Short mmCIF file of C-alpha atoms in Angstrom, two decimals:
data_model
loop_
_atom_site.label_atom_id
_atom_site.label_comp_id
_atom_site.label_asym_id
_atom_site.label_seq_id
_atom_site.Cartn_x
_atom_site.Cartn_y
_atom_site.Cartn_z
CA UNK A 1 -36.25 -35.70 -17.48
CA UNK A 2 -35.57 -33.62 -14.36
CA UNK A 3 -32.48 -33.08 -13.16
CA UNK A 4 -31.20 -34.24 -9.51
CA UNK A 5 -32.68 -32.27 -6.70
CA UNK A 6 -29.91 -30.59 -4.64
CA UNK A 7 -29.66 -33.31 -1.42
CA UNK A 8 -28.44 -35.18 -4.75
CA UNK A 9 -26.30 -33.10 -5.54
CA UNK A 10 -24.57 -33.10 -2.01
CA UNK A 11 -24.46 -36.45 -1.58
CA UNK A 12 -21.86 -36.60 -4.10
CA UNK A 13 -20.50 -32.84 -3.78
CA UNK A 14 -19.84 -34.64 0.29
CA UNK A 15 -18.88 -38.06 -1.19
CA UNK A 16 -14.68 -37.90 -0.73
CA UNK A 17 -15.13 -35.11 2.18
CA UNK A 18 -17.45 -37.42 4.84
CA UNK A 19 -13.86 -39.41 5.58
CA UNK A 20 -12.93 -36.09 7.09
CA UNK A 21 -15.76 -35.18 9.42
CA UNK A 22 -16.66 -36.62 12.93
CA UNK A 23 -19.37 -38.96 13.58
CA UNK A 24 -22.87 -37.87 13.12
CA UNK A 25 -24.30 -37.36 16.86
CA UNK A 26 -20.91 -34.92 16.86
CA UNK A 27 -22.40 -33.03 13.51
CA UNK A 28 -25.60 -32.98 15.77
CA UNK A 29 -24.37 -31.37 18.54
CA UNK A 30 -22.60 -29.19 17.17
CA UNK A 31 -25.27 -27.98 15.00
CA UNK A 32 -27.93 -27.68 18.19
CA UNK A 33 -24.45 -25.95 19.75
CA UNK A 34 -24.69 -23.12 17.11
CA UNK A 35 -22.09 -23.47 14.87
CA UNK A 36 -22.98 -23.59 10.65
CA UNK A 37 -22.34 -25.96 8.36
CA UNK A 38 -19.64 -24.26 6.48
CA UNK A 39 -17.86 -23.52 9.92
CA UNK A 40 -18.41 -27.53 10.60
CA UNK A 41 -16.56 -28.59 7.00
CA UNK A 42 -13.19 -26.20 7.66
CA UNK A 43 -12.70 -27.48 11.45
CA UNK A 44 -12.85 -30.87 9.56
CA UNK A 45 -9.91 -29.73 7.30
CA UNK A 46 -12.42 -29.96 4.69
CA UNK A 47 -10.37 -27.96 1.15
CA UNK A 48 -12.96 -28.54 -1.78
CA UNK A 49 -14.50 -25.86 -2.83
CA UNK A 50 -16.98 -27.79 -4.01
CA UNK A 51 -18.27 -28.52 -0.94
CA UNK A 52 -18.86 -25.00 0.58
CA UNK A 53 -20.62 -23.05 -2.85
CA UNK A 54 -24.17 -24.06 -2.30
CA UNK A 55 -26.17 -23.00 0.73
CA UNK A 56 -26.61 -26.70 2.15
CA UNK A 57 -28.89 -27.00 5.23
CA UNK A 58 -28.63 -28.91 8.54
CA UNK A 59 -31.24 -31.51 7.47
CA UNK A 60 -29.56 -32.09 4.17
CA UNK A 61 -25.82 -32.38 5.87
CA UNK A 62 -27.06 -34.74 8.87
CA UNK A 63 -29.54 -36.97 5.79
CA UNK A 64 -26.39 -36.97 3.49
CA UNK A 65 -24.10 -38.66 6.52
CA UNK A 66 -26.70 -41.06 7.29
CA UNK A 67 -27.59 -42.03 3.72
CA UNK A 68 -31.10 -41.20 3.91
CA UNK A 69 -32.72 -41.89 0.75
CA UNK A 70 -35.42 -39.20 1.85
CA UNK A 71 -34.57 -36.20 2.59
CA UNK A 72 -36.48 -33.83 5.67
CA UNK A 73 -35.39 -30.32 4.51
CA UNK A 74 -36.40 -28.92 7.85
CA UNK A 75 -35.96 -24.86 8.68
CA UNK A 76 -32.41 -23.87 9.79
CA UNK A 77 -31.89 -21.66 12.55
CA UNK A 78 -33.14 -18.28 13.05
CA UNK A 79 -29.49 -17.51 14.63
CA UNK A 80 -26.38 -16.92 12.74
CA UNK A 81 -22.92 -19.32 13.51
CA UNK A 82 -22.12 -18.71 16.92
CA UNK A 83 -18.02 -19.05 15.75
CA UNK A 84 -18.13 -17.56 12.56
CA UNK A 85 -21.11 -14.87 13.36
CA UNK A 86 -22.92 -15.37 10.11
CA UNK A 87 -19.50 -14.07 7.91
CA UNK A 88 -19.56 -18.13 6.16
CA UNK A 89 -23.20 -18.52 5.78
CA UNK A 90 -22.71 -15.35 4.65
CA UNK A 91 -25.38 -13.46 6.69
CA UNK A 92 -24.03 -10.03 6.93
CA UNK A 93 -25.49 -6.69 6.55
CA UNK A 94 -23.58 -3.67 4.46
CA UNK A 95 -24.18 -0.26 4.82
CA UNK A 96 -24.41 0.59 0.98
CA UNK A 97 -24.02 4.57 1.71
CA UNK A 98 -22.99 6.43 4.65
CA UNK A 99 -26.12 7.11 6.64
CA UNK A 100 -28.70 4.93 4.62
CA UNK A 101 -30.31 1.60 5.59
CA UNK A 102 -28.10 -1.34 6.29
CA UNK A 103 -28.71 -3.85 3.62
CA UNK A 104 -28.55 -7.51 4.45
CA UNK A 105 -26.99 -9.76 2.33
CA UNK A 106 -28.14 -13.58 2.73
CA UNK A 107 -25.67 -15.51 -0.11
CA UNK A 108 -22.77 -15.58 -1.90
CA UNK A 109 -23.98 -14.73 -5.18
CA UNK A 110 -25.40 -11.18 -3.65
CA UNK A 111 -22.39 -10.43 -1.96
CA UNK A 112 -20.29 -10.93 -5.08
CA UNK A 113 -22.48 -8.88 -7.13
CA UNK A 114 -22.28 -6.40 -4.44
CA UNK A 115 -18.15 -5.81 -4.62
CA UNK A 116 -18.45 -6.06 -8.22
CA UNK A 117 -21.27 -3.34 -9.01
CA UNK A 118 -18.91 -1.03 -6.63
CA UNK A 119 -15.76 -1.86 -8.62
CA UNK A 120 -17.35 -1.43 -12.12
CA UNK A 121 -19.42 1.86 -10.39
CA UNK A 122 -15.75 3.74 -9.42
CA UNK A 123 -14.73 2.49 -12.82
CA UNK A 124 -11.02 0.22 -11.58
CA UNK A 125 -9.49 -0.93 -14.88
CA UNK A 126 -8.62 -4.40 -13.61
CA UNK A 127 -6.54 -7.47 -15.06
CA UNK A 128 -6.67 -9.39 -11.19
CA UNK A 129 -7.63 -8.44 -7.70
CA UNK A 130 -5.98 -9.87 -4.53
CA UNK A 131 -9.31 -10.18 -1.65
CA UNK A 132 -8.49 -8.99 1.96
CA UNK A 133 -10.39 -10.12 5.17
CA UNK A 134 -10.55 -8.49 8.57
CA UNK A 135 -12.48 -10.21 11.26
CA UNK A 136 -13.13 -9.09 14.92
CA UNK A 137 -10.72 -10.87 17.51
CA UNK A 138 -14.23 -12.25 18.72
CA UNK A 139 -14.04 -14.87 16.18
CA UNK A 140 -10.72 -16.34 17.61
CA UNK A 141 -11.81 -16.46 20.96
CA UNK A 142 -14.85 -18.01 19.74
CA UNK A 143 -13.08 -20.47 17.61
CA UNK A 144 -10.76 -21.04 20.51
CA UNK A 145 -14.42 -21.73 23.16
CA UNK A 146 -15.56 -23.81 20.72
CA UNK A 147 -12.30 -26.32 20.42
CA UNK A 148 -12.17 -26.33 24.16
CA UNK A 149 -15.61 -27.30 24.17
CA UNK A 150 -15.04 -30.58 21.80
CA UNK A 151 -11.52 -31.33 23.97
CA UNK A 152 -13.58 -31.11 26.79
CA UNK A 153 -16.88 -33.49 25.81
CA UNK A 154 -15.17 -36.00 23.38
CA UNK A 155 -11.44 -36.25 23.74
CA UNK A 156 -11.11 -39.64 24.19
CA UNK A 157 -12.89 -40.25 20.80
CA UNK A 158 -10.69 -42.16 18.24
CA UNK A 159 -11.88 -39.47 15.71
CA UNK A 160 -10.59 -36.33 17.90
CA UNK A 161 -7.57 -37.38 18.25
CA UNK A 162 -6.91 -38.71 14.70
CA UNK A 163 -7.75 -35.47 12.45
CA UNK A 164 -10.46 -32.80 13.59
CA UNK A 165 -8.92 -29.21 14.11
CA UNK A 166 -5.95 -30.80 12.61
CA UNK A 167 -6.07 -29.26 9.36
CA UNK A 168 -9.10 -27.05 9.60
CA UNK A 169 -9.14 -24.12 7.25
CA UNK A 170 -8.96 -20.15 8.89
CA UNK A 171 -12.68 -18.24 8.34
CA UNK A 172 -10.78 -15.41 6.20
CA UNK A 173 -9.41 -18.58 4.14
CA UNK A 174 -12.82 -20.19 3.88
CA UNK A 175 -14.82 -17.30 2.99
CA UNK A 176 -11.81 -16.37 0.07
CA UNK A 177 -12.64 -19.96 -1.03
CA UNK A 178 -16.80 -19.61 -1.43
CA UNK A 179 -16.15 -15.69 -2.66
CA UNK A 180 -13.16 -15.55 -5.61
CA UNK A 181 -14.67 -17.80 -7.77
CA UNK A 182 -17.83 -16.13 -8.10
CA UNK A 183 -16.00 -12.52 -7.60
CA UNK A 184 -13.43 -13.93 -10.90
CA UNK A 185 -17.23 -14.82 -12.47
CA UNK A 186 -18.51 -10.93 -12.49
CA UNK A 187 -15.26 -9.43 -13.05
CA UNK A 188 -14.32 -11.40 -15.14
CA UNK A 189 -10.38 -11.23 -14.17
CA UNK A 190 -8.41 -13.90 -12.20
CA UNK A 191 -7.85 -13.71 -8.33
CA UNK A 192 -3.87 -13.44 -6.86
CA UNK A 193 -4.18 -15.52 -3.55
CA UNK A 194 -1.35 -13.24 -2.31
CA UNK A 195 -1.52 -9.24 -1.89
CA UNK A 196 0.84 -9.42 -5.47
CA UNK A 197 -2.02 -7.32 -7.61
CA UNK A 198 -1.95 -3.99 -6.97
CA UNK A 199 -5.62 -3.89 -6.70
CA UNK A 200 -7.39 -5.12 -3.27
CA UNK A 201 -11.01 -5.56 -2.45
CA UNK A 202 -11.17 -5.27 1.31
CA UNK A 203 -14.05 -7.17 3.55
CA UNK A 204 -13.85 -5.10 6.92
CA UNK A 205 -16.52 -7.32 9.09
CA UNK A 206 -17.14 -5.84 12.96
CA UNK A 207 -20.14 -7.23 15.79
CA UNK A 208 -19.89 -5.16 18.24
CA UNK A 209 -22.03 -6.71 20.97
CA UNK A 210 -20.32 -9.33 21.03
CA UNK A 211 -17.02 -7.67 20.62
CA UNK A 212 -17.67 -5.23 23.36
CA UNK A 213 -17.98 -8.26 25.78
CA UNK A 214 -15.14 -9.37 24.68
CA UNK A 215 -13.42 -6.98 25.66
CA UNK A 216 -15.12 -6.31 29.24
CA UNK A 217 -13.77 -10.19 29.81
CA UNK A 218 -9.56 -8.81 28.85
CA UNK A 219 -7.14 -8.94 31.06
CA UNK A 220 -6.77 -6.13 33.55
CA UNK A 221 -9.54 -4.03 30.61
CA UNK A 222 -6.38 -2.62 29.45
CA UNK A 223 -7.23 -3.25 25.63
CA UNK A 224 -10.66 -2.02 26.47
CA UNK A 225 -9.47 1.05 27.55
CA UNK A 226 -7.38 1.91 24.72
CA UNK A 227 -10.59 0.73 22.63
CA UNK A 228 -12.90 3.04 24.27
CA UNK A 229 -9.95 5.75 23.72
CA UNK A 230 -10.11 5.09 20.08
CA UNK A 231 -12.89 5.36 19.65
CA UNK A 232 -13.86 8.08 21.55
CA UNK A 233 -11.04 9.85 18.94
CA UNK A 234 -12.87 8.71 16.09
CA UNK A 235 -16.35 10.13 17.29
CA UNK A 236 -17.74 6.83 18.22
CA UNK A 237 -18.48 5.22 21.61
CA UNK A 238 -20.20 2.41 20.69
CA UNK A 239 -18.53 0.23 18.22
CA UNK A 240 -15.05 -0.07 16.41
CA UNK A 241 -14.49 -1.66 12.85
CA UNK A 242 -10.88 -2.01 13.24
CA UNK A 243 -9.41 -5.76 14.81
CA UNK A 244 -7.66 -4.41 17.86
CA UNK A 245 -4.77 -6.58 17.22
CA UNK A 246 -3.50 -6.22 21.18
CA UNK A 247 -7.10 -7.94 22.04
CA UNK A 248 -5.43 -11.21 19.26
CA UNK A 249 -1.71 -11.24 21.77
CA UNK A 250 -4.05 -11.07 24.81
CA UNK A 251 -6.15 -14.21 23.71
CA UNK A 252 -2.77 -16.01 22.59
CA UNK A 253 -0.86 -15.19 26.33
CA UNK A 254 -4.07 -16.53 27.79
CA UNK A 255 -3.38 -20.51 29.15
CA UNK A 256 -6.50 -22.97 28.35
CA UNK A 257 -7.80 -23.32 32.04
CA UNK A 258 -7.77 -19.62 32.83
CA UNK A 259 -9.80 -18.80 29.49
CA UNK A 260 -12.58 -21.31 30.18
CA UNK A 261 -13.11 -19.76 33.47
CA UNK A 262 -12.99 -16.03 31.99
CA UNK A 263 -15.06 -17.18 29.13
CA UNK A 264 -18.20 -18.95 27.64
CA UNK A 265 -17.34 -22.42 26.70
CA UNK A 266 -18.95 -23.65 23.71
CA UNK A 267 -19.76 -19.99 22.87
CA UNK A 268 -23.26 -18.80 23.42
CA UNK A 269 -26.12 -18.40 20.19
CA UNK A 270 -25.93 -14.60 18.21
CA UNK A 271 -29.18 -13.06 16.43
CA UNK A 272 -27.71 -10.22 15.10
CA UNK A 273 -25.38 -10.58 12.14
CA UNK A 274 -21.79 -8.86 11.30
CA UNK A 275 -21.71 -5.29 9.86
CA UNK A 276 -19.56 -5.33 6.81
CA UNK A 277 -17.68 -3.08 4.99
CA UNK A 278 -16.92 -2.62 1.66
CA UNK A 279 -14.13 -1.25 0.13
CA UNK A 280 -11.93 -0.90 -3.07
CA UNK A 281 -8.22 0.46 -3.84
CA UNK A 282 -5.12 0.18 -5.35
CA UNK A 283 -2.29 0.84 -4.20
CA UNK A 284 0.30 3.86 -5.24
CA UNK A 285 0.91 3.21 -9.44
CA UNK A 286 4.43 4.84 -9.79
CA UNK A 287 5.30 6.17 -12.97
CA UNK A 288 9.18 7.13 -13.48
CA UNK A 289 11.75 8.80 -16.14
CA UNK A 290 13.80 11.46 -16.39
CA UNK A 291 12.56 15.62 -16.68
CA UNK A 292 14.84 18.97 -18.31
CA UNK A 293 13.77 21.93 -17.21
CA UNK A 294 14.26 24.47 -20.29
CA UNK A 295 13.57 27.90 -18.12
CA UNK A 296 14.47 28.92 -15.64
CA UNK A 297 11.11 30.58 -14.10
CA UNK A 298 10.16 27.16 -13.51
CA UNK A 299 10.50 26.00 -9.83
CA UNK A 300 10.40 22.30 -8.97
CA UNK A 301 7.78 21.61 -6.96
CA UNK A 302 4.74 23.67 -6.46
CA UNK A 303 5.82 27.56 -5.32
CA UNK A 304 3.35 29.58 -3.83
CA UNK A 305 4.24 32.37 -0.89
CA UNK A 306 1.37 34.88 0.49
CA UNK A 307 -1.09 33.42 -2.27
CA UNK A 308 1.53 34.76 -4.79
CA UNK A 309 2.80 32.61 -7.30
CA UNK A 310 6.69 32.16 -7.50
CA UNK A 311 7.94 31.13 -11.09
CA UNK A 312 5.73 30.90 -14.48
CA UNK A 313 4.72 27.32 -12.96
CA UNK A 314 6.37 24.11 -11.85
CA UNK A 315 8.24 20.74 -12.84
CA UNK A 316 5.76 18.39 -10.04
CA UNK A 317 2.05 20.33 -11.97
CA UNK A 318 3.38 19.52 -15.71
CA UNK A 319 4.13 16.63 -15.15
CA UNK A 320 2.01 15.03 -12.33
CA UNK A 321 -1.20 16.78 -14.11
CA UNK A 322 -0.70 14.84 -17.19
CA UNK A 323 -0.03 11.79 -15.15
CA UNK A 324 -2.81 11.99 -13.03
CA UNK A 325 -4.98 12.80 -16.28
CA UNK A 326 -4.63 9.84 -17.47
CA UNK A 327 -4.70 7.34 -14.27
CA UNK A 328 -7.20 9.09 -12.49
CA UNK A 329 -6.21 8.38 -9.01
CA UNK A 330 -7.15 10.32 -6.00
CA UNK A 331 -4.38 12.42 -5.99
CA UNK A 332 -0.57 12.32 -6.63
CA UNK A 333 2.65 13.33 -5.31
CA UNK A 334 5.60 13.82 -7.18
CA UNK A 335 9.35 12.92 -5.92
CA UNK A 336 12.64 13.49 -7.75
CA UNK A 337 16.36 12.61 -6.91
CA UNK A 338 17.71 15.89 -5.23
CA UNK A 339 16.09 19.17 -6.68
CA UNK A 340 17.61 22.33 -8.49
CA UNK A 341 17.06 26.55 -7.84
CA UNK A 342 14.46 27.45 -9.82
CA UNK A 343 16.75 29.97 -11.97
CA UNK A 344 18.39 26.66 -12.49
CA UNK A 345 18.30 24.43 -15.56
CA UNK A 346 18.43 20.70 -15.49
CA UNK A 347 19.74 19.64 -19.15
CA UNK A 348 21.78 16.43 -20.24
CA UNK A 349 20.20 13.80 -19.45
CA UNK A 350 18.01 15.17 -16.73
CA UNK A 351 16.70 14.60 -13.21
CA UNK A 352 15.03 10.39 -12.32
CA UNK A 353 11.80 11.09 -10.63
CA UNK A 354 8.26 9.92 -9.68
CA UNK A 355 4.90 10.07 -9.81
CA UNK A 356 2.87 8.49 -7.12
CA UNK A 357 -0.53 8.26 -7.90
CA UNK A 358 -2.75 7.20 -4.88
CA UNK A 359 -5.46 4.48 -5.97
CA UNK A 360 -5.35 5.38 -9.54
CA UNK A 361 -8.53 3.91 -11.51
CA UNK A 362 -6.31 3.17 -14.44
CA UNK A 363 -2.79 1.79 -14.95
CA UNK A 364 -1.37 3.01 -18.01
CA UNK A 365 -0.80 1.28 -21.00
CA UNK A 366 3.16 1.91 -22.12
CA UNK A 367 0.60 3.12 -25.54
CA UNK A 368 -1.37 6.04 -22.99
CA UNK A 369 2.48 6.23 -21.11
CA UNK A 370 3.68 7.05 -24.65
CA UNK A 371 0.71 9.81 -24.97
CA UNK A 372 1.88 11.29 -21.51
CA UNK A 373 5.39 11.88 -22.99
CA UNK A 374 4.41 13.37 -26.16
CA UNK A 375 2.04 15.83 -24.38
CA UNK A 376 4.58 17.02 -21.92
CA UNK A 377 7.59 17.31 -24.52
CA UNK A 378 5.34 18.92 -27.77
CA UNK A 379 3.95 21.93 -25.78
CA UNK A 380 3.98 24.96 -27.33
CA UNK A 381 6.04 26.87 -24.56
CA UNK A 382 8.57 23.96 -23.88
CA UNK A 383 8.89 24.64 -20.21
CA UNK A 384 9.54 21.19 -19.19
CA UNK A 385 10.55 17.31 -20.97
CA UNK A 386 10.76 14.40 -20.13
CA UNK A 387 12.77 10.88 -21.08
CA UNK A 388 12.23 7.25 -20.63
CA UNK A 389 9.25 7.76 -19.55
CA UNK A 390 7.76 4.16 -17.79
CA UNK A 391 5.83 2.12 -15.56
CA UNK A 392 8.12 1.62 -12.42
CA UNK A 393 7.75 -0.77 -9.42
CA UNK A 394 7.59 0.97 -5.45
CA UNK A 395 11.49 -0.50 -5.39
CA UNK A 396 12.00 2.48 -7.30
CA UNK A 397 11.60 4.89 -4.58
CA UNK A 398 14.41 3.31 -2.50
CA UNK A 399 16.33 3.51 -5.75
CA UNK A 400 16.36 6.98 -6.36
CA UNK A 401 16.77 7.69 -2.56
CA UNK A 402 20.45 5.77 -2.66
CA UNK A 403 20.91 7.46 -5.48
CA UNK A 404 19.95 10.84 -4.26
CA UNK A 405 22.57 10.76 -1.77
CA UNK A 406 25.20 8.29 -2.94
CA UNK A 407 25.57 9.07 -6.87
CA UNK A 408 27.18 11.72 -8.95
CA UNK A 409 26.28 14.42 -10.42
CA UNK A 410 27.12 17.12 -13.46
CA UNK A 411 26.75 21.08 -13.71
CA UNK A 412 28.28 23.74 -16.31
CA UNK A 413 28.18 26.93 -14.15
CA UNK A 414 29.01 30.19 -16.29
CA UNK A 415 31.51 32.51 -13.54
CA UNK A 416 33.32 35.66 -13.54
CA UNK A 417 36.33 36.68 -11.23
CA UNK A 418 37.20 39.70 -10.36
CA UNK A 419 41.00 39.63 -12.21
CA UNK A 420 42.16 38.37 -15.74
CA UNK A 421 42.01 34.03 -15.96
CA UNK A 422 45.27 32.70 -16.85
CA UNK A 423 46.84 29.81 -17.81
CA UNK A 424 48.14 28.93 -14.37
CA UNK A 425 44.20 29.32 -13.33
CA UNK A 426 42.91 26.94 -15.76
CA UNK A 427 45.25 24.15 -14.93
CA UNK A 428 45.51 24.81 -11.70
CA UNK A 429 41.78 23.98 -11.09
CA UNK A 430 41.98 21.03 -13.61
CA UNK A 431 44.45 19.55 -12.23
CA UNK A 432 42.30 19.19 -8.96
CA UNK A 433 41.43 15.37 -8.53
CA UNK A 434 38.55 14.20 -5.85
CA UNK A 435 39.17 17.28 -3.33
CA UNK A 436 37.20 16.97 -0.45
CA UNK A 437 35.90 20.63 0.64
CA UNK A 438 33.78 21.26 3.49
CA UNK A 439 30.42 23.27 3.60
CA UNK A 440 28.30 24.71 6.04
CA UNK A 441 24.61 25.12 5.08
CA UNK A 442 24.50 28.33 3.00
CA UNK A 443 23.38 31.41 4.46
CA UNK A 444 20.56 31.31 1.84
CA UNK A 445 18.65 28.32 2.87
CA UNK A 446 19.46 28.34 6.66
CA UNK A 447 15.96 29.99 7.25
CA UNK A 448 14.43 26.40 6.02
CA UNK A 449 17.68 24.16 6.86
CA UNK A 450 19.22 22.93 9.93
CA UNK A 451 22.68 24.65 10.60
CA UNK A 452 25.00 21.65 9.86
CA UNK A 453 28.80 21.51 8.94
CA UNK A 454 28.88 18.78 5.66
CA UNK A 455 31.98 16.89 3.91
CA UNK A 456 31.69 16.71 0.36
CA UNK A 457 33.91 15.84 -2.55
CA UNK A 458 34.38 17.47 -6.05
CA UNK A 459 34.88 14.51 -8.39
CA UNK A 460 37.28 16.75 -10.94
CA UNK A 461 36.64 20.64 -12.84
CA UNK A 462 37.17 21.61 -16.83
CA UNK A 463 37.29 25.13 -18.10
CA UNK A 464 35.77 26.20 -21.35
CA UNK A 465 37.30 29.85 -22.31
CA UNK A 466 34.27 32.14 -23.29
CA UNK A 467 35.11 33.94 -26.49
CA UNK A 468 36.02 38.12 -26.58
CA UNK A 469 36.96 38.25 -22.37
CA UNK A 470 39.21 36.46 -19.67
CA UNK A 471 36.92 37.27 -16.82
CA UNK A 472 34.59 35.21 -17.83
CA UNK A 473 34.55 31.36 -18.35
CA UNK A 474 32.44 28.13 -18.20
CA UNK A 475 33.41 25.81 -15.35
CA UNK A 476 32.36 22.06 -16.00
CA UNK A 477 32.12 20.19 -12.83
CA UNK A 478 31.63 16.52 -11.44
CA UNK A 479 30.59 16.53 -7.79
CA UNK A 480 29.32 14.28 -5.06
CA UNK A 481 25.55 14.52 -4.46
CA UNK A 482 24.18 17.09 -2.36
CA UNK A 483 27.39 19.77 -3.01
CA UNK A 484 25.89 23.28 -2.75
CA UNK A 485 27.40 24.31 -6.38
CA UNK A 486 26.73 27.87 -6.31
CA UNK A 487 28.03 28.13 -2.84
CA UNK A 488 31.29 25.97 -4.05
CA UNK A 489 31.85 29.16 -6.79
CA UNK A 490 31.53 32.15 -4.55
CA UNK A 491 32.32 30.58 -0.67
CA UNK A 492 29.72 31.98 0.85
CA UNK A 493 31.38 34.40 3.06
CA UNK A 494 34.02 31.88 4.13
CA UNK A 495 31.27 28.80 4.93
CA UNK A 496 32.38 27.08 2.05
CA UNK A 497 36.27 25.96 1.90
CA UNK A 498 38.40 25.87 -0.05
CA UNK A 499 36.00 27.55 -2.96
CA UNK A 500 36.79 28.78 -6.34
CA UNK A 501 36.90 32.12 -5.22
CA UNK A 502 40.39 31.35 -2.44
CA UNK A 503 41.66 28.89 -4.75
CA UNK A 504 41.93 31.03 -7.35
CA UNK A 505 42.91 33.73 -4.46
CA UNK A 506 40.01 36.38 -5.64
CA UNK A 507 36.17 37.24 -5.95
CA UNK A 508 34.38 34.79 -7.94
CA UNK A 509 30.72 34.81 -8.95
CA UNK A 510 28.19 32.75 -10.54
CA UNK A 511 26.34 33.76 -13.23
CA UNK A 512 23.84 30.50 -14.94
CA UNK A 513 23.93 26.99 -13.67
CA UNK A 514 23.21 24.04 -15.07
CA UNK A 515 22.78 20.37 -14.21
CA UNK A 516 24.17 18.33 -16.70
CA UNK A 517 23.97 14.95 -15.24
CA UNK A 518 22.30 12.75 -13.24
CA UNK A 519 23.53 9.21 -12.65
CA UNK A 520 21.39 6.80 -11.68
CA UNK A 521 21.27 3.69 -14.24
CA UNK A 522 17.48 2.64 -13.29
CA UNK A 523 16.52 5.29 -14.49
CA UNK A 524 18.42 5.03 -18.00
#
């Protein structure tokens, strides 16, 4: 017993959709104009995926609609769709490698397999994906030209008034409908309709011949000039692969009458398919937590002057390299809620930080994040440690920036003064609450910071005496974020006022400084 042929299968698939399609004489007109079967389906408002998944040809469609028992499968036209330019057939050419010959794609299965091989070849570990589609503006112009053609010719017919073009699908949505199921099958993961997935597959279509023609027809030619200039800057004067947003805006502003005068109605047939560039990437992956810096010879970020490294290493390198090794991205950036000088330790709760990994092949699991944390915390030298390491969302960046400017920070400073510290000094300092100070940009950073004057708040201070001396003491203090602590102690030649020195009426110097707490709940 033989299985039913493709025509019988299509009769079943089109059973419910037939009510949405225009009359046969209109479909024949559309086909002769150069409109593909899938564009006819989507313009008719057919959303059933079963009507799109198999390459039905023109003669099969007519046969099913006219309910013919014997289907004559005439060969399809050699031209590409005059509306979608072959995107939905699908018919396109793909450069497999820079400078290599173009590969012809002629089926959904072939395109899905090409994308799948690319994703697997780049060794992405994914559990879902989102599909992005970028189309040349000429497709929008073609669809409008076809709509105006049908309106001029069939406006008085009832089928046109009732539903045609009222609930149609866009080329982008139709391509996603056709392609997603095949991609899910090959990649063995689920598609996410919105761009909520961090892993994106981007299809960028271009059609130089018709796009150049469209640009030449745009009013005033200003968009054409912009695109030509942009192409020259990119080293190409023949083709621009990026859809021009200004072209879309101009098309929306043109009235129907002017559009018909400037553009071919209906759109003309095309012989060459679109060129397709396939790319896959992952949006930035963020690993956040708090770091502790135990050494006074480790900078926060990589610090090299005249090819000479300053310090033994950096917090950025120790944490960033370990994260990057697991994520296997194209690169990484280290961000933190403020910074400390190379000779300042970061103790206590630690300083909040983020490592932003670009295009990571792997989003680490909780087990892998634990491995990163253990590796950093158990090195022989123990220069840097991490706490609360976890995978976080992009919102952590905004929260950290907000906290950097607004939160409180606590410090412990070893201070020397030029006379013995007495009981009145201790009472005087500890009694000051929420004291406002004025700080000009410190002399030591004027070469890289703008000369500004800032108001900061010292919330409280506590004094811890050092046994065996009266001129050394530990100053514990809580301040507004962004306060220059060293300058608050010695006064910076009067540029910070009041200061510990001015309050005590003597010379004061800071010998060592530790950050002991950075208040930021999100990273706890």
